[in-house]
DNA sequence: AATAAACTTCGTGTTAGGGC
DNA sequence: GCCCTAACACGAAGTTTATT
């Protein structure tokens, strides 16, 4: 694989990092798509992600295909995205090889951004999913002064997240289980189902293997369902998933339903 | 006012490479 | 080596903007 070495100087990389920052499973800024980011960087309204948090609707309306409605929606989305979670924030940073699952492990292990920032390669490799290569990427990210400055600008502009609470084992009845979702879920969005399963301690994987505990398949399921039956992995439907969630969530922590 | 075009979102599937 | 993640590519559908 060949990768541009331009770093922060490279316009294309800046655009991509901003797009990633705003994407669904990161800070989830609704309405901040590829074309908007492109324009914002080109006209130099935005140099890095911290600039997003000072944008105003009146400025945004100068962009192509941006009317009152879209501009106001976008400003509202940006405002909403300030309140996030540590795993989402870590994922949003775009550290190489740190995707959603790894970000979650890091957040749970360190519990605090500052502790992660100061971690050495030796401490990092103790985290599940993190080996020498990923540890090195993380260390060099935080060794970069520009990144540290960016982090402080982000917090100065209101980006924040609640402290990680260490969940008691009793509140994680699905610990040790690996779940795969496939097909279209009707009652739940995919992300919501995933979030609720994770909250209960399950691991939600993207591919089926021998170690998969159960596959929940909705209409339209394809290759993953086929693989599950081939490997003899248990398969259930959305109704079963809903029943399971309902049964387990009635305990202490209330289910977090998406807005 | 109605229609067309542009852009984003949502969901699936595939593949290379890192972890164990 | 197997398993799984990260990262990518694509199609469908829903909104909003621009056009006639």
GROMACS .gro file of C-alpha atoms (C1' of nucleotides) in nm:
model
  299
    1UNK     CA    1   0.000   0.000   0.000
    2UNK     CA    2   0.124   0.342  -0.095
    3UNK     CA    3   0.012   0.637   0.113
    4UNK     CA    4   0.060   1.009   0.064
    5UNK     CA    5   0.319   1.147   0.306
    6UNK     CA    6   0.169   1.496   0.293
    7UNK     CA    7   0.013   1.470   0.637
    8UNK     CA    8  -0.155   1.789   0.748
    9UNK     CA    9  -0.024   1.978   0.448
   10UNK     CA   10  -0.206   1.749   0.206
   11UNK     CA   11  -0.551   1.891   0.132
   12UNK     CA   12  -0.697   1.556   0.038
   13UNK     CA   13  -0.586   1.401   0.367
   14UNK     CA   14  -0.726   1.691   0.565
   15UNK     CA   15  -1.059   1.654   0.391
   16UNK     CA   16  -1.067   1.285   0.456
   17UNK     CA   17  -0.978   1.326   0.822
   18UNK     CA   18  -1.258   1.578   0.865
   19UNK     CA   19  -1.506   1.358   0.685
   20UNK     CA   20  -1.409   1.068   0.907
   21UNK     CA   21  -1.436   1.281   1.219
   22UNK     CA   22  -1.793   1.375   1.127
   23UNK     CA   23  -1.896   1.028   1.014
   24UNK     CA   24  -2.174   0.814   1.156
   25UNK     CA   25  -1.984   0.613   1.413
   26UNK     CA   26  -1.750   0.893   1.509
   27UNK     CA   27  -1.896   1.229   1.614
   28UNK     CA   28  -2.195   1.176   1.384
   29UNK     CA   29  -2.243   1.523   1.243
   30UNK     CA   30  -2.556   1.492   1.034
   31UNK     CA   31  -2.536   1.674   0.703
   32UNK     CA   32  -2.160   1.698   0.694
   33UNK     CA   33  -2.094   1.495   0.384
   34UNK     CA   34  -1.817   1.477   0.133
   35UNK     CA   35  -1.914   1.778  -0.079
   36UNK     CA   36  -1.962   2.009   0.218
   37UNK     CA   37  -1.623   1.918   0.363
   38UNK     CA   38  -1.467   1.968   0.023
   39UNK     CA   39  -1.603   2.320  -0.002
   40UNK     CA   40  -1.527   2.415   0.357
   41UNK     CA   41  -1.162   2.323   0.315
   42UNK     CA   42  -1.132   2.479  -0.030
   43UNK     CA   43  -1.259   2.818   0.083
   44UNK     CA   44  -1.051   2.783   0.400
   45UNK     CA   45  -1.339   2.814   0.639
   46UNK     CA   46  -1.207   2.496   0.797
   47UNK     CA   47  -0.843   2.398   0.839
   48UNK     CA   48  -0.891   2.120   1.090
   49UNK     CA   49  -1.178   1.960   1.278
   50UNK     CA   50  -1.171   2.212   1.560
   51UNK     CA   51  -1.282   2.481   1.313
   52UNK     CA   52  -1.612   2.302   1.266
   53UNK     CA   53  -1.726   2.413   1.609
   54UNK     CA   54  -1.718   2.783   1.530
   55UNK     CA   55  -1.914   2.768   1.205
   56UNK     CA   56  -2.233   2.972   1.185
   57UNK     CA   57  -2.541   2.921   0.972
   58UNK     CA   58  -2.498   3.255   0.797
   59UNK     CA   59  -2.148   3.159   0.681
   60UNK     CA   60  -2.252   2.813   0.573
   61UNK     CA   61  -2.521   2.953   0.349
   62UNK     CA   62  -2.256   3.092   0.117
   63UNK     CA   63  -2.177   2.736   0.010
   64UNK     CA   64  -2.325   2.565  -0.295
   65UNK     CA   65  -2.657   2.392  -0.245
   66UNK     CA   66  -2.679   2.519   0.108
   67UNK     CA   67  -3.006   2.691   0.193
   68UNK     CA   68  -3.145   2.806   0.525
   69UNK     CA   69  -3.282   2.468   0.615
   70UNK     CA   70  -2.964   2.271   0.555
   71UNK     CA   71  -2.744   2.535   0.716
   72UNK     CA   72  -2.948   2.544   1.033
   73UNK     CA   73  -2.969   2.168   1.050
   74UNK     CA   74  -2.595   2.140   1.010
   75UNK     CA   75  -2.522   2.395   1.282
   76UNK     CA   76  -2.758   2.208   1.512
   77UNK     CA   77  -2.585   1.877   1.432
   78UNK     CA   78  -2.246   2.027   1.505
   79UNK     CA   79  -2.368   2.161   1.836
   80UNK     CA   80  -2.516   1.825   1.927
   81UNK     CA   81  -2.196   1.643   1.837
   82UNK     CA   82  -1.996   1.828   2.102
   83UNK     CA   83  -2.131   1.594   2.363
   84UNK     CA   84  -1.986   1.258   2.273
   85UNK     CA   85  -1.824   0.955   2.433
   86UNK     CA   86  -1.460   0.868   2.476
   87UNK     CA   87  -1.469   0.565   2.243
   88UNK     CA   88  -1.636   0.766   1.968
   89UNK     CA   89  -1.392   1.049   2.015
   90UNK     CA   90  -1.091   0.818   1.998
   91UNK     CA   91  -1.229   0.659   1.684
   92UNK     CA   92  -1.292   1.004   1.537
   93UNK     CA   93  -0.927   1.101   1.574
   94UNK     CA   94  -0.845   0.871   1.286
   95UNK     CA   95  -0.538   0.705   1.431
   96UNK     CA   96  -0.426   0.439   1.188
   97UNK     CA   97  -0.562   0.093   1.266
   98UNK     CA   98  -0.772   0.228   1.549
   99UNK     CA   99  -1.127   0.160   1.439
  100UNK     CA  100  -1.441   0.134   1.644
  101UNK     CA  101  -1.362  -0.187   1.826
  102UNK     CA  102  -1.007  -0.091   1.914
  103UNK     CA  103  -1.116   0.255   2.027
  104UNK     CA  104  -1.365   0.093   2.261
  105UNK     CA  105  -1.098  -0.133   2.409
  106UNK     CA  106  -0.867   0.162   2.461
  107UNK     CA  107  -1.137   0.370   2.625
  108UNK     CA  108  -1.230   0.090   2.862
  109UNK     CA  109  -0.872   0.009   2.947
  110UNK     CA  110  -0.748   0.360   3.016
  111UNK     CA  111  -1.076   0.527   3.100
  112UNK     CA  112  -0.929   0.868   3.039
  113UNK     CA  113  -0.774   1.047   2.745
  114UNK     CA  114  -0.479   1.178   2.943
  115UNK     CA  115  -0.376   0.831   3.052
  116UNK     CA  116  -0.389   0.706   2.696
  117UNK     CA  117  -0.187   1.003   2.580
  118UNK     CA  118   0.093   0.918   2.818
  119UNK     CA  119   0.089   0.545   2.754
  120UNK     CA  120   0.400   0.371   2.626
  121UNK     CA  121   0.418   0.096   2.369
  122UNK     CA  122   0.470  -0.155   2.651
  123UNK     CA  123   0.152  -0.054   2.832
  124UNK     CA  124  -0.047  -0.032   2.511
  125UNK     CA  125   0.021  -0.385   2.397
  126UNK     CA  126  -0.148  -0.507   2.715
  127UNK     CA  127  -0.478  -0.386   2.569
  128UNK     CA  128  -0.681  -0.646   2.376
  129UNK     CA  129  -0.667  -0.590   1.999
  130UNK     CA  130  -0.352  -0.381   2.032
  131UNK     CA  131  -0.022  -0.527   1.918
  132UNK     CA  132   0.315  -0.366   1.850
  133UNK     CA  133   0.210  -0.211   1.520
  134UNK     CA  134  -0.105  -0.045   1.647
  135UNK     CA  135   0.071   0.061   1.967
  136UNK     CA  136   0.333   0.236   1.761
  137UNK     CA  137   0.069   0.423   1.561
  138UNK     CA  138  -0.092   0.543   1.882
  139UNK     CA  139   0.233   0.656   2.040
  140UNK     CA  140   0.341   0.849   1.735
  141UNK     CA  141   0.001   1.014   1.707
  142UNK     CA  142   0.035   1.158   2.055
  143UNK     CA  143   0.401   1.238   2.004
  144UNK     CA  144   0.299   1.485   1.736
  145UNK     CA  145   0.271   1.831   1.882
  146UNK     CA  146   0.015   1.938   1.623
  147UNK     CA  147  -0.218   1.662   1.739
  148UNK     CA  148  -0.187   1.761   2.102
  149UNK     CA  149  -0.267   2.120   2.011
  150UNK     CA  150  -0.567   2.002   1.816
  151UNK     CA  151  -0.697   1.809   2.117
  152UNK     CA  152  -0.680   2.114   2.338
  153UNK     CA  153  -0.855   2.328   2.076
  154UNK     CA  154  -1.131   2.071   2.058
  155UNK     CA  155  -1.189   2.069   2.431
  156UNK     CA  156  -1.164   2.448   2.439
  157UNK     CA  157  -1.444   2.459   2.182
  158UNK     CA  158  -1.670   2.244   2.390
  159UNK     CA  159  -1.610   1.886   2.281
  160UNK     CA  160  -1.659   1.670   2.587
  161UNK     CA  161  -1.761   1.326   2.703
  162UNK     CA  162  -1.875   1.172   3.028
  163UNK     CA  163  -1.621   0.986   3.236
  164UNK     CA  164  -1.606   0.615   3.168
  165UNK     CA  165  -1.783   0.421   3.435
  166UNK     CA  166  -1.647   0.080   3.506
  167UNK     CA  167  -1.941  -0.150   3.459
  168UNK     CA  168  -1.996  -0.419   3.716
  169UNK     CA  169  -1.986  -0.777   3.587
  170UNK     CA  170  -2.354  -0.824   3.673
  171UNK     CA  171  -2.452  -0.552   3.427
  172UNK     CA  172  -2.273  -0.736   3.149
  173UNK     CA  173  -2.475  -1.055   3.112
  174UNK     CA  174  -2.362  -1.102   2.753
  175UNK     CA  175  -1.991  -1.086   2.830
  176UNK     CA  176  -1.794  -1.334   2.626
  177UNK     CA  177  -2.054  -1.365   2.354
  178UNK     CA  178  -1.977  -1.269   1.996
  179UNK     CA  179  -2.282  -1.156   1.804
  180UNK     CA  180  -2.318  -1.084   1.433
  181UNK     CA  181  -2.602  -0.880   1.285
  182UNK     CA  182  -2.702  -0.927   0.924
  183UNK     CA  183  -2.990  -0.835   0.698
  184UNK     CA  184  -3.214  -0.537   0.762
  185UNK     CA  185  -3.348  -0.486   1.109
  186UNK     CA  186  -3.701  -0.350   1.105
  187UNK     CA  187  -3.768  -0.226   1.457
  188UNK     CA  188  -3.419  -0.118   1.544
  189UNK     CA  189  -3.148   0.058   1.351
  190UNK     CA  190  -2.837  -0.143   1.311
  191UNK     CA  191  -2.632   0.098   1.517
  192UNK     CA  192  -2.879   0.104   1.799
  193UNK     CA  193  -2.893  -0.274   1.819
  194UNK     CA  194  -2.517  -0.283   1.821
  195UNK     CA  195  -2.486  -0.019   2.093
  196UNK     CA  196  -2.734  -0.197   2.316
  197UNK     CA  197  -2.564  -0.533   2.273
  198UNK     CA  198  -2.227  -0.381   2.354
  199UNK     CA  199  -2.373  -0.213   2.661
  200UNK     CA  200  -2.470  -0.559   2.780
  201UNK     CA  201  -2.115  -0.682   2.735
  202UNK     CA  202  -2.143  -0.860   2.402
  203UNK     CA  203  -1.894  -0.825   2.125
  204UNK     CA  204  -2.058  -0.732   1.796
  205UNK     CA  205  -1.849  -0.857   1.507
  206UNK     CA  206  -1.879  -0.796   1.137
  207UNK     CA  207  -1.800  -1.141   1.012
  208UNK     CA  208  -1.909  -1.493   1.101
  209UNK     CA  209  -1.663  -1.754   1.218
  210UNK     CA  210  -1.653  -2.066   1.431
  211UNK     CA  211  -1.627  -1.857   1.746
  212UNK     CA  212  -1.941  -1.659   1.669
  213UNK     CA  213  -2.199  -1.726   1.938
  214UNK     CA  214  -2.513  -1.625   1.753
  215UNK     CA  215  -2.623  -1.452   1.435
  216UNK     CA  216  -2.932  -1.233   1.426
  217UNK     CA  217  -3.058  -1.222   1.070
  218UNK     CA  218  -3.324  -0.994   0.928
  219UNK     CA  219  -3.477  -0.989   0.580
  220UNK     CA  220  -3.223  -0.949   0.303
  221UNK     CA  221  -2.951  -1.141   0.481
  222UNK     CA  222  -2.702  -1.293   0.241
  223UNK     CA  223  -2.356  -1.437   0.266
  224UNK     CA  224  -2.321  -1.406   0.641
  225UNK     CA  225  -2.635  -1.607   0.703
  226UNK     CA  226  -2.512  -1.870   0.460
  227UNK     CA  227  -2.182  -1.890   0.640
  228UNK     CA  228  -2.354  -1.920   0.974
  229UNK     CA  229  -2.557  -2.220   0.867
  230UNK     CA  230  -2.252  -2.370   0.703
  231UNK     CA  231  -2.055  -2.346   1.027
  232UNK     CA  232  -2.347  -2.455   1.238
  233UNK     CA  233  -2.368  -2.126   1.424
  234UNK     CA  234  -2.695  -2.050   1.599
  235UNK     CA  235  -2.924  -1.818   1.403
  236UNK     CA  236  -3.215  -1.614   1.536
  237UNK     CA  237  -3.439  -1.332   1.413
  238UNK     CA  238  -3.503  -0.976   1.518
  239UNK     CA  239  -3.792  -1.070   1.744
  240UNK     CA  240  -3.560  -1.291   1.945
  241UNK     CA  241  -3.308  -1.010   1.967
  242UNK     CA  242  -3.572  -0.767   2.092
  243UNK     CA  243  -3.690  -1.017   2.349
  244UNK     CA  244  -3.336  -1.069   2.471
  245UNK     CA  245  -3.269  -0.698   2.502
  246UNK     CA  246  -3.596  -0.639   2.681
  247UNK     CA  247  -3.525  -0.919   2.925
  248UNK     CA  248  -3.174  -0.806   3.012
  249UNK     CA  249  -3.212  -0.431   3.009
  250UNK     CA  250  -3.485  -0.417   3.270
  251UNK     CA  251  -3.210  -0.413   3.534
  252UNK     CA  252  -3.022  -0.114   3.671
  253UNK     CA  253  -2.900   0.086   3.374
  254UNK     CA  254  -3.179   0.208   3.153
  255UNK     CA  255  -3.150   0.132   2.782
  256UNK     CA  256  -3.023   0.420   2.579
  257UNK     CA  257  -3.271   0.469   2.299
  258UNK     CA  258  -3.158   0.673   2.003
  259UNK     CA  259  -3.325   1.012   1.954
  260DA     C1'  260  -4.632   2.456  -0.780
  261DA     C1'  261  -4.432   2.072  -0.961
  262DT     C1'  262  -4.034   1.838  -1.109
  263DA     C1'  263  -3.550   1.736  -1.154
  264DA     C1'  264  -3.099   1.723  -0.973
  265DA     C1'  265  -2.767   1.707  -0.596
  266DC     C1'  266  -2.613   1.534  -0.183
  267DT     C1'  267  -2.633   1.261   0.238
  268DT     C1'  268  -2.757   0.859   0.484
  269DC     C1'  269  -2.821   0.376   0.562
  270DG     C1'  270  -2.721  -0.083   0.485
  271DT     C1'  271  -2.458  -0.483   0.260
  272DG     C1'  272  -2.065  -0.706   0.110
  273DT     C1'  273  -1.553  -0.776   0.017
  274DT     C1'  274  -1.056  -0.786   0.113
  275DA     C1'  275  -0.589  -0.698   0.311
  276DG     C1'  276  -0.352  -0.709   0.714
  277DG     C1'  277  -0.287  -0.706   1.234
  278DG     C1'  278  -0.356  -0.981   1.666
  279DC     C1'  279  -0.334  -1.386   1.910
  280DG     C1'  280  -0.295  -2.029   1.076
  281DC     C1'  281  -0.731  -1.877   1.219
  282DC     C1'  282  -1.007  -1.496   1.352
  283DC     C1'  283  -1.139  -1.037   1.334
  284DT     C1'  284  -1.087  -0.555   1.245
  285DA     C1'  285  -1.026  -0.169   0.949
  286DA     C1'  286  -1.110   0.028   0.530
  287DC     C1'  287  -1.322   0.043   0.113
  288DA     C1'  288  -1.689   0.019  -0.263
  289DC     C1'  289  -2.150   0.019  -0.400
  290DG     C1'  290  -2.663   0.065  -0.442
  291DA     C1'  291  -3.105   0.235  -0.264
  292DA     C1'  292  -3.377   0.569  -0.050
  293DG     C1'  293  -3.486   1.010   0.166
  294DT     C1'  294  -3.426   1.526   0.192
  295DT     C1'  295  -3.334   1.958   0.039
  296DT     C1'  296  -3.215   2.273  -0.315
  297DA     C1'  297  -3.247   2.452  -0.772
  298DT     C1'  298  -3.510   2.483  -1.204
  299DT     C1'  299  -3.893   2.548  -1.522
   0.00000   0.00000   0.00000
